[in-house]
Each structure stands twice: as structure tokens, then as C-alpha cells.
CSV table of C-alpha atoms and ligand atoms in Angstrom, one decimal:
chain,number,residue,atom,x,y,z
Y,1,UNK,CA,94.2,76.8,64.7
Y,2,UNK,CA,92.4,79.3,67.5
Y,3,UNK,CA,90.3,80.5,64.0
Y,4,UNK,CA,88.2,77.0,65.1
Y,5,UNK,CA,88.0,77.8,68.8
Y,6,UNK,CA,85.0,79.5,69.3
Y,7,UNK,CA,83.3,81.1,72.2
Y,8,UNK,CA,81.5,78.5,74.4
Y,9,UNK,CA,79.1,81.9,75.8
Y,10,UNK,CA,78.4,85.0,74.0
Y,11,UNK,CA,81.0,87.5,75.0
Y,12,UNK,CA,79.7,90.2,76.9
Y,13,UNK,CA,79.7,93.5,75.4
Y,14,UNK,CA,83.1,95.6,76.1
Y,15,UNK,CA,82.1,98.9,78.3
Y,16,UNK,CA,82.1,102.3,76.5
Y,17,UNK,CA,82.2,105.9,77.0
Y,18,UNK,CA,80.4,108.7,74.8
Y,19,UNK,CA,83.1,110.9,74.0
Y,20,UNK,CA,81.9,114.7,72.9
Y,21,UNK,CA,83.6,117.6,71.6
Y,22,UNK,CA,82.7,121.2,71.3
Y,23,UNK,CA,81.4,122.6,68.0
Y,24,UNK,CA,80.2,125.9,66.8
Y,25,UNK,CA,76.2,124.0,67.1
Y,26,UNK,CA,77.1,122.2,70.5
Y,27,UNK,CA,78.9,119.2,71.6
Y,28,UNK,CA,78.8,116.6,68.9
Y,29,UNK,CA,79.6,112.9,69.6
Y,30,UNK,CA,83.0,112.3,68.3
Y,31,UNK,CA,83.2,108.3,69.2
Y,32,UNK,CA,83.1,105.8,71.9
Y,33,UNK,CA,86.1,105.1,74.4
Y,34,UNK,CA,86.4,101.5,75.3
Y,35,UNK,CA,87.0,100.9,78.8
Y,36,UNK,CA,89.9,98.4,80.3
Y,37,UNK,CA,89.9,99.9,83.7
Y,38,UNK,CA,88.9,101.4,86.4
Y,39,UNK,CA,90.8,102.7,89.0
Y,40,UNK,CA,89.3,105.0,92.0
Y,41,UNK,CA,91.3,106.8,94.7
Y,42,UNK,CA,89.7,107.3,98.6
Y,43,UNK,CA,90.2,110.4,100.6
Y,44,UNK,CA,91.7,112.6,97.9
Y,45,UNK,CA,90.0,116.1,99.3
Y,46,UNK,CA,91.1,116.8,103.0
Y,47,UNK,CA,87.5,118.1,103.8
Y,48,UNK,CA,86.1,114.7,102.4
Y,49,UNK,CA,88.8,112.6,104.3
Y,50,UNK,CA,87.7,114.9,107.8
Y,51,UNK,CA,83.9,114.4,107.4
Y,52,UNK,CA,84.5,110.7,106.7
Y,53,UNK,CA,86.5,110.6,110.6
Y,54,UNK,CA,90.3,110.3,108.7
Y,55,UNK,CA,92.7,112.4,109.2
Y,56,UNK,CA,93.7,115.0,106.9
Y,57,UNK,CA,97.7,115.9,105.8
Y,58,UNK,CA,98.9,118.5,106.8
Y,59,UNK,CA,100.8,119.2,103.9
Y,60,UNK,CA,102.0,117.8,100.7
Y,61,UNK,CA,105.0,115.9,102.4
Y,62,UNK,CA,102.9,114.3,104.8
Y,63,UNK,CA,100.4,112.8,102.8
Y,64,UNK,CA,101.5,109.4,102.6
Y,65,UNK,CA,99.9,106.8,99.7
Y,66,UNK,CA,96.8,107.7,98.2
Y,67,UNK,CA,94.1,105.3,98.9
Y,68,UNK,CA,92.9,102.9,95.6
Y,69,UNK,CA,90.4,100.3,94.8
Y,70,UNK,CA,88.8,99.5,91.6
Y,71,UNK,CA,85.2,99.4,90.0
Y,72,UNK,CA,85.0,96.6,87.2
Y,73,UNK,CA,84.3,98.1,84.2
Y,74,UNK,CA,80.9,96.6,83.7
Y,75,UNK,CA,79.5,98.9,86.7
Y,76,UNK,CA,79.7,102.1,84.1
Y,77,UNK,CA,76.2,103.9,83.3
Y,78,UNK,CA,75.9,106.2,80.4
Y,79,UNK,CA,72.3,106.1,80.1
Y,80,UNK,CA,71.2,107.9,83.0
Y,81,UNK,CA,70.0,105.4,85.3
Y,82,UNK,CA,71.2,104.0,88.0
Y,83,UNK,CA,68.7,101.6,89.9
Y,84,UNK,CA,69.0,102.2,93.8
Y,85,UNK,CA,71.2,98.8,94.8
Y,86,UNK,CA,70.5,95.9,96.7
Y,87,UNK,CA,72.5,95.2,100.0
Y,88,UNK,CA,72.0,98.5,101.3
Y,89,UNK,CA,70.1,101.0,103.6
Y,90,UNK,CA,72.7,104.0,102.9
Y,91,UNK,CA,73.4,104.4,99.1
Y,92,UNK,CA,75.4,107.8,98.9
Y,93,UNK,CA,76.7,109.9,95.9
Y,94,UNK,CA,80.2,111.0,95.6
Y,95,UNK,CA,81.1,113.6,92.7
Y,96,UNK,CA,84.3,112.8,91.0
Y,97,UNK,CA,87.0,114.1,88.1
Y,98,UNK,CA,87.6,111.3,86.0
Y,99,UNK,CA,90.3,110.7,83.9
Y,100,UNK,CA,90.3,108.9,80.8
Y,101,UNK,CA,94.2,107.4,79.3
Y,102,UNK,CA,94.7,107.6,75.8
Y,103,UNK,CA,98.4,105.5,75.7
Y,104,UNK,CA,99.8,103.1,77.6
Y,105,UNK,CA,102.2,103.9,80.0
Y,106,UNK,CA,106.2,103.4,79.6
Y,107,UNK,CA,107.2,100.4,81.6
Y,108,UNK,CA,108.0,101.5,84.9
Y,109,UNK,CA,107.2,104.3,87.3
Y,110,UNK,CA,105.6,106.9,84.9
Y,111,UNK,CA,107.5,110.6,85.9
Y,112,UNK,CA,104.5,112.8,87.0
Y,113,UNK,CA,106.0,115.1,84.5
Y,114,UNK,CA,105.2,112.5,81.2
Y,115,UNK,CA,101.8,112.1,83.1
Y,116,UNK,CA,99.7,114.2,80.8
Y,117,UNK,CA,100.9,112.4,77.7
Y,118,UNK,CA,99.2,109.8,78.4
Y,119,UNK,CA,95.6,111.4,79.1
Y,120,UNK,CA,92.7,111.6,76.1
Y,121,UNK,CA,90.5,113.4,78.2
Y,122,UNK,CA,88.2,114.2,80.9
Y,123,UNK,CA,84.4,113.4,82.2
Y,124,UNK,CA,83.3,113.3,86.1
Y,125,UNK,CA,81.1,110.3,87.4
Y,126,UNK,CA,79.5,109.2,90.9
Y,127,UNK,CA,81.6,106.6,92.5
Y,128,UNK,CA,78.1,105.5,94.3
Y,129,UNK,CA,78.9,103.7,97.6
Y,130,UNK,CA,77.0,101.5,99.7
Y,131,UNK,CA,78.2,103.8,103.0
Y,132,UNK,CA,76.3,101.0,105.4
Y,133,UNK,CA,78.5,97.8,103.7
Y,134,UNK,CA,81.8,99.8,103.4
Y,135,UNK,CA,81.8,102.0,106.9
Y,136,UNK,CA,81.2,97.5,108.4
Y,137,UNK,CA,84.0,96.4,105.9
Y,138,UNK,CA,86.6,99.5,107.4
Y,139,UNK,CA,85.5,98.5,111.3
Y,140,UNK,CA,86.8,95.2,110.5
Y,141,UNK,CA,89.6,95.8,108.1
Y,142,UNK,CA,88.2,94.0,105.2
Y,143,UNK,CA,88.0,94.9,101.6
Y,144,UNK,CA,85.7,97.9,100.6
Y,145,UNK,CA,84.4,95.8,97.2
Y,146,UNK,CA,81.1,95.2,98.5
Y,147,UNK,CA,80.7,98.7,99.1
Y,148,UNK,CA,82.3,100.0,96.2
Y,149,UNK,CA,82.3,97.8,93.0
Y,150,UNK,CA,78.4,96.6,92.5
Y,151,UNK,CA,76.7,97.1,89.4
Y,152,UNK,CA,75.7,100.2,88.1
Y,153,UNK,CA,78.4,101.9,90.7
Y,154,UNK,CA,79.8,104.2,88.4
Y,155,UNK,CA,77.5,106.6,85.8
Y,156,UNK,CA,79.7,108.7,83.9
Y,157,UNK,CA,79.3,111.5,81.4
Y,158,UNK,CA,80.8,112.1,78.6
Y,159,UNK,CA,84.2,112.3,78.0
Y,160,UNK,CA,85.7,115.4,76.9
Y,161,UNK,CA,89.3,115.8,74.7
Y,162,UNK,CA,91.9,117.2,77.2
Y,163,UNK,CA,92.7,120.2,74.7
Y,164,UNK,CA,89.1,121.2,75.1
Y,165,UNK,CA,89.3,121.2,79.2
Y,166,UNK,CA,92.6,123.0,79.7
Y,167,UNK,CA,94.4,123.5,82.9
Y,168,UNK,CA,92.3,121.7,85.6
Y,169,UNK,CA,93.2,123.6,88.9
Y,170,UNK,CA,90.4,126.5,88.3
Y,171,UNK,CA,88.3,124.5,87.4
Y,172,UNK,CA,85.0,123.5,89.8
Y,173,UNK,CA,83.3,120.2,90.5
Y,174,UNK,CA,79.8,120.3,91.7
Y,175,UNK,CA,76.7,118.1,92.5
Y,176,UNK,CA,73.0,119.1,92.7
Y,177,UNK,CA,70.7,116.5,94.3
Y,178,UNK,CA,66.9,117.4,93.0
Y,179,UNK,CA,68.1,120.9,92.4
Y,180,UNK,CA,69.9,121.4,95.9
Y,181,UNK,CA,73.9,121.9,96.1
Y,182,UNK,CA,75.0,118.9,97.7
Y,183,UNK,CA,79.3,118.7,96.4
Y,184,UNK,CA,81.4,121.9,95.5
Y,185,UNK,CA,84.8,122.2,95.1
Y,186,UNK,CA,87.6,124.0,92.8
Y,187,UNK,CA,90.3,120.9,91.9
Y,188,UNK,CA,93.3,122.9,93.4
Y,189,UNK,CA,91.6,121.2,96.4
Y,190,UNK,CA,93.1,117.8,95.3
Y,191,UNK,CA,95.3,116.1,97.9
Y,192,UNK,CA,97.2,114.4,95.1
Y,193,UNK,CA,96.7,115.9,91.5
Y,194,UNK,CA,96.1,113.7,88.4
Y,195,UNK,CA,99.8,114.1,87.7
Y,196,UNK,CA,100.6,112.5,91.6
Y,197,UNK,CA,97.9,110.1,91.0
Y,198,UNK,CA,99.3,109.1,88.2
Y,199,UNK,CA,102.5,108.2,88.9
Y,200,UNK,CA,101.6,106.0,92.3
Y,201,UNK,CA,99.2,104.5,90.4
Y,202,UNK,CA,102.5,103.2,88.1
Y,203,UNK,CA,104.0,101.5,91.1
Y,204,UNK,CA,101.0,99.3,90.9
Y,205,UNK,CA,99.6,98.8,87.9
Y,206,UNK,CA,100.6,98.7,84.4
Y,207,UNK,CA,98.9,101.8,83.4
Y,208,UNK,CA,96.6,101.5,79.4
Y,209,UNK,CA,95.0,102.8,76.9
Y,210,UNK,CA,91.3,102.2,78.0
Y,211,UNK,CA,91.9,102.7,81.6
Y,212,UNK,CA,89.6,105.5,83.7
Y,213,UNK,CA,90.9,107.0,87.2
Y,214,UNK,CA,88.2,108.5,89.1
Y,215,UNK,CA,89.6,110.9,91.1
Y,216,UNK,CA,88.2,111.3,94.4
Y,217,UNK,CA,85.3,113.2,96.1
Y,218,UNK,CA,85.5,116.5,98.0
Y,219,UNK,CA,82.9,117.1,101.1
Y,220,UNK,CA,79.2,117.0,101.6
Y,221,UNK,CA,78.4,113.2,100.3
Y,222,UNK,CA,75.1,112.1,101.7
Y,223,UNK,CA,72.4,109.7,101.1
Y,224,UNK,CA,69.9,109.0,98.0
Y,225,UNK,CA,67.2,107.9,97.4
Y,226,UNK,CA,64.8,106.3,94.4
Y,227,UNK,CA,63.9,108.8,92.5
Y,228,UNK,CA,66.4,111.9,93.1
Y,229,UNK,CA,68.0,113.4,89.9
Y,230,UNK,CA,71.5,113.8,90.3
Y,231,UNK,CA,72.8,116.6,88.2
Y,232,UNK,CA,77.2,117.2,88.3
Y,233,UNK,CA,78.7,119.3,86.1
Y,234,UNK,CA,82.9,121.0,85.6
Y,235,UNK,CA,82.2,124.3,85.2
Y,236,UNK,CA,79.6,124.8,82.0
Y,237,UNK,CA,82.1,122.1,80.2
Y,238,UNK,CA,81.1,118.8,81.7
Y,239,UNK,CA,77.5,117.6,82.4
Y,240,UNK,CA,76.7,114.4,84.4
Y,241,UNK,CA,72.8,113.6,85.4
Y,242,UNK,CA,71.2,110.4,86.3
Y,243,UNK,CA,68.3,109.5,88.1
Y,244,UNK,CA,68.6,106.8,90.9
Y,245,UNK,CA,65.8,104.4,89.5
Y,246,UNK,CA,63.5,102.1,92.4
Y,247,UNK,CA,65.4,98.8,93.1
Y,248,UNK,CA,65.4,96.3,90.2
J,301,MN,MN1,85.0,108.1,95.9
């Protein structure tokens, strides 16, 4: 009987990821990841959570709950372009790991140790922030959405299969702006680790197949504006650029 109920608007298009893999001529496209979810984590570098006027732990046992909010899925870009938002004088970039989940996770709190069963790979975005709205929204203790989750809050690279990333601690997230080092930091800086994230994300949410966890941001986040090129990379593995377009 549902065969007859149709659609009473087009359905908008589900959001997707390029996902590339190494070959001996390059990184070929191997598919597209369809996106559920996505899940973003605050104040996950201690020198990010100091220059933002938070308090850093002191040590693993003192570091409390991670911070999350969410991006709907629709504010992905994997075309390069992100035009500079409405709403705001203060549009900053924030260079982030993102993980990508393969599997759904066991009902439950997932064991940090199954963590990595669950993970198809790895790509970094900017979790792009409206730094005038959400600094407002934290004075009053509101919500952060405004200032987090508008459209075109989240360009993303490519994803990349976990087996071709390896172990992640060595490994160095960076941002140029127009050619000048703006973010730089080796991931053994993480507060919490994609494990740690992992599982206190699972006393939340019902962690799936589609969903994508960007990570957090380590220090020097700053303004942009239209027209800078913003060029992240993982070591010579993972390449992220997009240009900040003039307001649409
Ligand atoms: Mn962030």
C-alpha cells in the first residue's frame, strides 16, 4: 500500500562524500560515502580551548565530558566553495580530523577498544563558525546552532580508507590561509582521541553507518574573508582546499 504514497515534494538529494584511495597513478575515486550524521566535538586541543578563554585539563583524568554539537548533513561542501555566510562580521576557520563510520555501532556504550571497527576512514574539514553569533550565544548560555550549523558550515575533502592512513598519533593537521600557516598540530595533541570520542559519543547517540565526527581544532583559528583560499592537508595524505566565495 506505501508503493501508492508518493512524495508530496521532491526529496532532497542525500549528502555525499568523495572517497579516494591511493594507486600506483594517484588517488583514484573509489565511491561516494552517504552521509547520516554529523557530529562535532568543542575544545578537543588544550591550546585551542586556552586561546578560546576555557580552561584546559590538566591531565587525562581531569578532563571531564567532551563538548558536542552537530552540523546537519546538508551544510557539507565538496566542491570547493564555500560562500562567506550571512549573520556575521567574524566568519573563522577551524582545521579538523574527521572521522568517517563504516558500521553501526553495538547497542550500548561502544568499548573504546571496538572503536576502530567501526571506522571506514578518514578526511579533515573546516567546522566554519560564525565566532561573532556563537561567542553572544556562550555569554548567555544558549545553544551554539546559529553559530555552528548554517549552510555550507562544513567543506570536507575526501575521505580516505583507514588502512591507507595508519596509526593517527604522528600524524600532522595543518591550515594555510592564502599560503600563510594559520593551524598546526600533530594529533597526539588530542584531548580525547577518536577511540575516547567514540565511546562518549555512545552514551548519546546511537552511533551509524553514514555518520562523520569532526574532531576538533587545535590553536591559531582566525577570521576570513571573501576570497581567501583555504588549503588543509594530513601530512602529504589528505588534501582539503576551498575558497570562501563573496556572500550569495
Ligand atoms: Mn570546531
Amino acid at each position: 500500500m506505501n508503493d501508492h504514497i508518493h512524495d508530496i515534494i521532491p526529496a532532497p538529494a542525500a549528502a555525499r562524500v568523495p572517497v579516494r584511495g591511493a594507486t600506483v597513478s594517484g588517488p583514484a575515486l573509489l565511491g561516494m560515502f552517504p552521509v547520516r550524521r554529523v557530529y562535532c566535538v568543542g575544545r578537543n586541543f588544550a591550546d585551542h580551548a586556552r586561546e578560546m578563554g576555557a580552561t584546559a585539563p590538566a591531565s587525562k583524568a581531569d578532563r571531564g565530558m567532551p563538548v558536542f554539537f552537530l552540523k546537519p548533513a546538508d551544510a557539507l561542501v565538496i566542491d570547493g566553495v564555500a560562500a562567506y555566510p550571512p549573520g556575521t562580521q567574524d566568519l573563522h576557520h577551524e582545521i579538523e580530523l574527521v572521522v568517517a563510520l563504516g558500521r553501526d555501532a553495538p547497542a550500548g556504550v561502544l568499548d573504546p577498544a571496538q572503536a576502530g571497527a567501526l571506522i571506514f576512514g578518514y578526511g579533515i574539514g573546516l567546522d566554519l563558525t560564525r565566532r561573532d553569533l556563537q561567542t553572544a550565544a556562550k555569554a548567555k548560555g544558549l545553544p551554539w546552532d546559529t553559530g555552528k550549523s548554517f549552510d555550507q558550515s562544513a567543506p570536507i575533502s575526501a575521505l580516505l580508507p583507514a588502512s591507507e592512513v595508519g596509526e593517527l598519533a604522528p600524524r600532522t593537521l595543518s591550515l594555510r590561509v592564502n599560503g600563510t600557516l594559520r593551524q598546526e598540530s600533530r594529533l597526539d595533541q588530542l584531548i580525547w582521541d577518536v577511540p575516547d570520542i567514540l565511546h562518549e559519543l555512545s552514551k548519546l547517540y546511537a552511533l551509524c553507518a553514514g555518520d562523520l565526527v569532526f574532531m576538533g581544532t587545535p590553536a591559531g583559528v582566525a577570521a576570513l574573508q571573501p576570497g581567501d583560499l583555504c588549503e588543509g592537508s594530513l601530512d602529504d595524505l589528505i588534501r582539503l582546499e576551498c575558497r570562501i566565495a563573496p556572500p550569495r
